Coordinates of C-alpha atoms and ligand atoms in Angstrom, one line a residue:
X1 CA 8.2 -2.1 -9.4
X2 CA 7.4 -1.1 -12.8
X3 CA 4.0 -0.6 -13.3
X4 CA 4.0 2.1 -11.3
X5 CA 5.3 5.6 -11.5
X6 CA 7.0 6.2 -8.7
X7 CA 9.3 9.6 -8.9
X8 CA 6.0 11.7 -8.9
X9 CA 5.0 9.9 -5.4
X10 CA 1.7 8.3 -7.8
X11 CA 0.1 5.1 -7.8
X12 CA -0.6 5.2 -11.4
X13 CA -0.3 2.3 -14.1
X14 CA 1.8 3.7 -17.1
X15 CA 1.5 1.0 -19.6
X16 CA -0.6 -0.4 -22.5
X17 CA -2.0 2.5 -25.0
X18 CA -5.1 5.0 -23.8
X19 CA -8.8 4.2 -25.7
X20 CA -11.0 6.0 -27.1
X21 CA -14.6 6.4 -27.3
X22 CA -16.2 5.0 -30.4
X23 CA -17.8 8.1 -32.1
X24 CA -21.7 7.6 -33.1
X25 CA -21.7 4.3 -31.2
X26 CA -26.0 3.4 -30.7
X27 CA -27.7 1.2 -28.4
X28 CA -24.9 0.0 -26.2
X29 CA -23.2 -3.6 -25.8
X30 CA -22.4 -4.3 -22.6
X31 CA -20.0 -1.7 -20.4
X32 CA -16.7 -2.8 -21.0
X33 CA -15.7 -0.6 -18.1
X34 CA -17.8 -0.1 -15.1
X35 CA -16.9 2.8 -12.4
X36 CA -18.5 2.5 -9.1
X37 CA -19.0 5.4 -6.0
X38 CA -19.6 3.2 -3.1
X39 CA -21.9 5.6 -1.0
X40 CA -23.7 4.8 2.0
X41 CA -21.9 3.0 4.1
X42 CA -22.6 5.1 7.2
X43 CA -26.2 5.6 6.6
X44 CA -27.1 2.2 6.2
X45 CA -25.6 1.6 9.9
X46 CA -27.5 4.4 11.5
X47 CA -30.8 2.6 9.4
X48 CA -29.9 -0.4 11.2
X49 CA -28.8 1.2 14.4
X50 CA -25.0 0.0 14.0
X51 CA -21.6 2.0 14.2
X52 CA -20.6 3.7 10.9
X53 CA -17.7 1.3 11.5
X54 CA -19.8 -2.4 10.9
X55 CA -21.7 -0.3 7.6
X56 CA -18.2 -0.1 6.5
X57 CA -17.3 -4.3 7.2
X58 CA -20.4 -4.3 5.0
X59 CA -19.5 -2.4 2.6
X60 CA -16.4 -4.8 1.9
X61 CA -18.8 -7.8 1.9
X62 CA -20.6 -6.2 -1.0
X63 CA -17.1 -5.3 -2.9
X64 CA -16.9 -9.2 -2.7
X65 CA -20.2 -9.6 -4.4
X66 CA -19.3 -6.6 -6.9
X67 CA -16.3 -8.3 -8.2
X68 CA -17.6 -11.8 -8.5
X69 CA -20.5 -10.9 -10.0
X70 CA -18.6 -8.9 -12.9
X71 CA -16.6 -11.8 -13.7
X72 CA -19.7 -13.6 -13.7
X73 CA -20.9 -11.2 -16.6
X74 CA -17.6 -10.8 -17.9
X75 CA -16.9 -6.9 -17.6
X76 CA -13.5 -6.8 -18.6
X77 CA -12.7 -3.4 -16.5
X78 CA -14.4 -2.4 -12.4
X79 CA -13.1 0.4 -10.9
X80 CA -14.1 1.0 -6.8
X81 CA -13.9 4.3 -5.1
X82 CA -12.3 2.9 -2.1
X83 CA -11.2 6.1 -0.3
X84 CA -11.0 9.7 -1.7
X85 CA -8.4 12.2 -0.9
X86 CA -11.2 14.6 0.7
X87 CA -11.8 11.5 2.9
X88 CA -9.0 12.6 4.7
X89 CA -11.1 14.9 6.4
X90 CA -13.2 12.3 8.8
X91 CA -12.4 11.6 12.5
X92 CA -9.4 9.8 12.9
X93 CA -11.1 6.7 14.2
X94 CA -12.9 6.3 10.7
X95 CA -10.2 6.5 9.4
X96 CA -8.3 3.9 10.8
X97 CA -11.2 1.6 10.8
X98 CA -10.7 2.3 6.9
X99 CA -7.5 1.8 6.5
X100 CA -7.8 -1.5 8.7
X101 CA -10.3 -2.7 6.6
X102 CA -8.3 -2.3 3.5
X103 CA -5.3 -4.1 4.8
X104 CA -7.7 -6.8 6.0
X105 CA -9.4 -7.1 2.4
X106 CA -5.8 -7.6 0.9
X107 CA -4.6 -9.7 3.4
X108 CA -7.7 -11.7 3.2
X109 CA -9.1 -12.1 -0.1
X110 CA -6.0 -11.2 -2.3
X111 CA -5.0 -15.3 -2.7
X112 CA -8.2 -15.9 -3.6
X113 CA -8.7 -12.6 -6.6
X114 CA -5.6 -14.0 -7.7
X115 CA -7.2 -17.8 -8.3
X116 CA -10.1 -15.8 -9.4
X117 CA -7.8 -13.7 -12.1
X118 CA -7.9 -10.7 -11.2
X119 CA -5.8 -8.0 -12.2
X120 CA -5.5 -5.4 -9.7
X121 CA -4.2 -2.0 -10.5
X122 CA -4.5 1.1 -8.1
X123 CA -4.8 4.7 -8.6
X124 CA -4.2 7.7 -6.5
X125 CA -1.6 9.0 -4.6
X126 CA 0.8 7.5 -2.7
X127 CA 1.3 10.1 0.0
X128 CA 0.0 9.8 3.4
X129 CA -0.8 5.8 3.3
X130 CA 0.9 3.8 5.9
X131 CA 3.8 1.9 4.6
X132 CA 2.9 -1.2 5.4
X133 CA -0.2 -0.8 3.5
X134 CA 1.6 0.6 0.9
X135 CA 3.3 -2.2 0.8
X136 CA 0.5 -5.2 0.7
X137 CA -0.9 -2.5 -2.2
X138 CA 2.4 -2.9 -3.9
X139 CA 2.0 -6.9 -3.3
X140 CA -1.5 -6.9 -4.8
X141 CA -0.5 -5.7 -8.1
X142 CA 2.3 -7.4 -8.5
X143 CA 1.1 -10.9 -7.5
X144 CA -1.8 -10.1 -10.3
X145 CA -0.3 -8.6 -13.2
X146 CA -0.6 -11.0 -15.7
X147 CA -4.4 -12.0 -14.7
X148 CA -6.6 -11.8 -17.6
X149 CA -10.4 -12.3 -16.7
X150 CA -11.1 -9.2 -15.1
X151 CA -8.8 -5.6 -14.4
X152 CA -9.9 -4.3 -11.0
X153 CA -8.5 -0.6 -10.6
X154 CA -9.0 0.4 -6.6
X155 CA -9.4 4.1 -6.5
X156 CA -7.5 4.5 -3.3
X157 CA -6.3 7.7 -2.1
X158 CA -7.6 9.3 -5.2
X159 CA -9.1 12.4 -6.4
X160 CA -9.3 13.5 -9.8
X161 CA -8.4 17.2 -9.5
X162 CA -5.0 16.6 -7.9
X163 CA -4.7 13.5 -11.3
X164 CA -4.8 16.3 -13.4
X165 CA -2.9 18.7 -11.8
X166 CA -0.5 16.0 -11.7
X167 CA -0.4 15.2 -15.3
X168 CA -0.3 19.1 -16.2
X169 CA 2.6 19.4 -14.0
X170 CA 4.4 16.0 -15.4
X171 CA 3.9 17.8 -19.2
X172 CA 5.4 20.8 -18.2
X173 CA 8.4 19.2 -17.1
X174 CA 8.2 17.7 -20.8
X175 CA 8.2 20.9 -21.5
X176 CA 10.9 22.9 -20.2
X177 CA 13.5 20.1 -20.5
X178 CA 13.2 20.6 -23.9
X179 CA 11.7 17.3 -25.1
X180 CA 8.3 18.0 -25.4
X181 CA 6.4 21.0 -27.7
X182 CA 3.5 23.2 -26.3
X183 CA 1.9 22.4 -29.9
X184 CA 2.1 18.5 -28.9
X185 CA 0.1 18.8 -25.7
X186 CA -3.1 17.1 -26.4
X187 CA -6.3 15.3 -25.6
X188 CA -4.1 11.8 -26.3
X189 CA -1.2 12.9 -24.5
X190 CA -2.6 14.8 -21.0
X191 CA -4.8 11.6 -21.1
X192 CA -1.5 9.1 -20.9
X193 CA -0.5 11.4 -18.1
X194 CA -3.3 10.4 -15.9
X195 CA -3.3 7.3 -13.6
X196 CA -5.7 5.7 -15.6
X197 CA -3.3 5.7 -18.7
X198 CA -3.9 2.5 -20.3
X199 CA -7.4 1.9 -19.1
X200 CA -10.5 2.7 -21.5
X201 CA -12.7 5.0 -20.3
X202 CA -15.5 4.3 -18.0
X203 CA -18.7 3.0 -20.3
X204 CA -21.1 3.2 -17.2
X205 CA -20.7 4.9 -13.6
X206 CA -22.8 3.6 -10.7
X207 CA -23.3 6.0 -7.5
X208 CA -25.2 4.0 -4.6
X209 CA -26.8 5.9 -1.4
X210 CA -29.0 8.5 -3.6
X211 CA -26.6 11.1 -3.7
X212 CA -26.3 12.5 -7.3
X213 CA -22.4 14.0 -7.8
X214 CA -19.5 12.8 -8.6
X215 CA -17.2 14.0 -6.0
X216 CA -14.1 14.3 -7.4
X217 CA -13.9 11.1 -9.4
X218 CA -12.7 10.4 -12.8
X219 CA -13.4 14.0 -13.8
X220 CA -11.3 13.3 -17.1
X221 CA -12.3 10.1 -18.0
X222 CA -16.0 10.2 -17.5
X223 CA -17.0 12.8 -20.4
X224 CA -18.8 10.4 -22.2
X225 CA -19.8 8.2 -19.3
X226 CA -23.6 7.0 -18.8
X227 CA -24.0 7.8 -14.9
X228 CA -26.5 5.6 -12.8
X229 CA -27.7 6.6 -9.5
X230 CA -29.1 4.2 -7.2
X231 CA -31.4 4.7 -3.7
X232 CA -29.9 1.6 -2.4
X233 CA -26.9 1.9 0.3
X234 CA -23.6 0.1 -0.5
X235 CA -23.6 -3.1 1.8
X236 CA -27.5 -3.3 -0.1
X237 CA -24.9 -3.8 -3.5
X238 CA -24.3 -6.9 -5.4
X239 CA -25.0 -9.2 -8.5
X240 CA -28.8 -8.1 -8.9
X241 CA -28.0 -4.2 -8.4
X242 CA -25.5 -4.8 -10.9
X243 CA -27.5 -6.2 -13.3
X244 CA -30.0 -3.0 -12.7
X245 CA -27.6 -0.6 -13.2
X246 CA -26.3 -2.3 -16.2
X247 CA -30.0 -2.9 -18.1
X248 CA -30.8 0.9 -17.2
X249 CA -27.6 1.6 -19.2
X250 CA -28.5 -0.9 -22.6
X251 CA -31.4 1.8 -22.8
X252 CA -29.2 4.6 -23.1
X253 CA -28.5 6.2 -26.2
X254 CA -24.7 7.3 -26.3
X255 CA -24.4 10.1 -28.8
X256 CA -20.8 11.5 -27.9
X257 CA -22.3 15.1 -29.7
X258 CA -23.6 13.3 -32.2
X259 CA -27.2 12.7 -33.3
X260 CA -29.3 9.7 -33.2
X261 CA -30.1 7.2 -36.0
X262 CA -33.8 8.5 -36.1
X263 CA -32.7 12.4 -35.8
X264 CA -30.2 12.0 -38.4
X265 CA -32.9 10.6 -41.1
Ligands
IPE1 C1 -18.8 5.1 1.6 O1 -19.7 5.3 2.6 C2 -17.4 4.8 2.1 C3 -16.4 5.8 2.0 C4 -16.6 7.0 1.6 C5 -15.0 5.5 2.4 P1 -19.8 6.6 3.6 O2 -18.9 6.4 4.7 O3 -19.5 7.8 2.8 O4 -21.3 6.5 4.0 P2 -22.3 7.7 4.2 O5 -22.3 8.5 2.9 O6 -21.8 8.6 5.3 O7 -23.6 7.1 4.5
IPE2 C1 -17.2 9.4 -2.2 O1 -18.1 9.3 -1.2 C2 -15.9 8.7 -1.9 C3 -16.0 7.3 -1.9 C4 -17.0 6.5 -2.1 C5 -14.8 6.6 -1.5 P1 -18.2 10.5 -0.1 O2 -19.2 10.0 0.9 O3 -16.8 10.8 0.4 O4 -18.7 11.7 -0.9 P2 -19.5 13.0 -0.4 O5 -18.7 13.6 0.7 O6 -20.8 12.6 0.0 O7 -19.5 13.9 -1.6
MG3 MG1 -20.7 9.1 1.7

C-alpha cells in the first residue's frame, strides 16, 4: 500500500509536502492541527471504583466525541495518542484489553468515519502489533484516503525518540549510497523523514489527567506548539473540553522567537 513506508518496518505517511510555521504570526485563528495526550484512563476507574479496563471503554467513547466534535468546528488535522511505545511496559492483560479495544474501534466505527470523511493516517511503528490488527490498520487508511473533512493521524505504537532516530538513520543511508550530501541535511529534510511528513505541525497540544509532560510525543513537531493541560480525565473529554482547550489557546500569543506587536513598538 503506498502511503506507507514499509521497508523501514514504519507506519508513516510519505506524501504531500512538510509546513511550516508562519513566522510572527499574532493572536491565533483557530488550530489547524490539534494534538491530543489521552491521559487518565485508569484514574478515572479507580475514581469510580471500576477496572482500569472499563476507564479504558471510556476512553474510546470520548475519542468518539473528540472526533465529531472537531468536524463540528472544522479542525482540519486531530492527532490521538492511542498507545506509546513505553506502553509496552504494562501487564499483559492491559495490554490486550488495549489492543482489543483498538480492533474493536476499527471494526466498529470505521464505516461510519468513512461516511463522516475521515481521513485516517497512522504513525508509529509497525513492530510488535498483531497482524491482524495490522491489518484492519492497513484497511482504515486505505478505505479513507481520499476523505477530505477532517485528517485523523492515530499515534499508535509511537514514540518520538525512536521517529527520529529513524529518520537520522533513513538520511544516513542517503548518505552513504552516495545520493544525498551531509551539507543537504536539513530542518526541511530530517522533517520529511519523520512519520508525520506531510502533516503541519501541531498548532495546539491538549494533555488531559493533570499530568504536565509530554512523554515522548511529537518531540520534533511540537517546537512551536501552544501546550494545554487539563485536570479533567479522558473519558470526562468531549466537545465542551474541546472548546476550553481551544479558547485558552486564541489567548495565546505565538511569537516563534519573535516579539510581540506591542514589544516591537
Ligand atoms: C491513557 O490512560 C491510556 C493509555 C495510556 C493507553 P492511562 O491508562 O495512562 O490512565 P492513567 O494515567 O493510569 O490514569
Ligand atoms: C501517554 O500516557 C501515552 C498515551 C496517552 C497513549 P502515559 O500514561 O503512558 O504517560 P506517562 O507514563 O504518565 O508519562
Ligand atoms: Mg497515563
Amino acid at each position: 500500500m503506498k502511503h506507507f513506508a514499509r521497508s523501514n518496518g514504519s507506519l508513516s505517511p510519505v506524501t504531500e509536502i512538510q509546513s511550516k510555521a508562519v513566522p510572527h504570526e499574532r493572536k491565533p485563528a483557530q488550530p489547524r492541527h490539534i494534538a491530543i495526550i489521552m491521559d487518565g484512563n485508569g484514574r478515572w476507574a479507580s475514581k469510580h471504583g471500576l477496572p482500569r479496563a472499563i476507564g479504558h471503554q471510556r476512553g474510546v467513547e470520548a475519542v468518539r466525541r473528540t472526533v465529531r466534535a472537531a468536524i463540528e468546528l472544522s479542525v482540519p488535522y486531530l492527532t490521538l495518542y492511542s498507545f506509546s511505545s513505553e506502553n509496552w511496559s504494562r501487564p499483559a492483560a492491559e495490554i490486550d484489553d488495549l489492543m482489543g479495544l483498538m480492533k474493536r474501534f476499527i471494526k466498529r466505527d470505521l464505516a461510519e468515519l468513512h461516511h463522516a470523511g475521515v481521513k485516517i493516517l497512522v504513525i508509529g511503528e509497525r513492530t510488535k502489533v498483531d497482524p491482524e490488527l495490522m491489518a484492519l490498520i492497513d484497511e482504515a487508511v486505505e478505505l479513507t484516503r481520499n476523505n477530505t473533512a477532517i485528517t485523523l493521524v492515530v499515534a499508535f505504537n509511537y514514540g518520538a525518540r525512536a521517529e527520529i532516530a529513524k529518520a537520522a538513520r533513513a538520511l544516513a543511508v542517503e548518505v552513504a549510497a552516495g545520493r544525498l550530501s551531509p551539507d543537504d541535511i536539513n530542518v526541511d529534510r530530517l522533517g520529511a523523514a519523520l512519520d508525520t511528513a506531510g502533516i503541519p505541525d501541531p498548532d495546539l497540544l491538549i494533555r488531559t489527567s493533570g499530568e504536565m509532560r509530554i512523554s515522548n510525543f511529537l518531540l520534533w513537531q511540537c517546537a512551536y506548539t501552544e501546550f494545554v493541560f487539563l485536570d479533567a480525565f479522558w473519558p470526562e473529554f468531549g466537545r465542551e473540553l474541546l472548546e476550553v482547550a481551544i479558547a485558552r489557546y486564541c489567548e495565546r500569543d505565538r511569537r516563534y522567537g519573535g516579539l510581540t506587536r506591542q514589544s516591537a513598538v
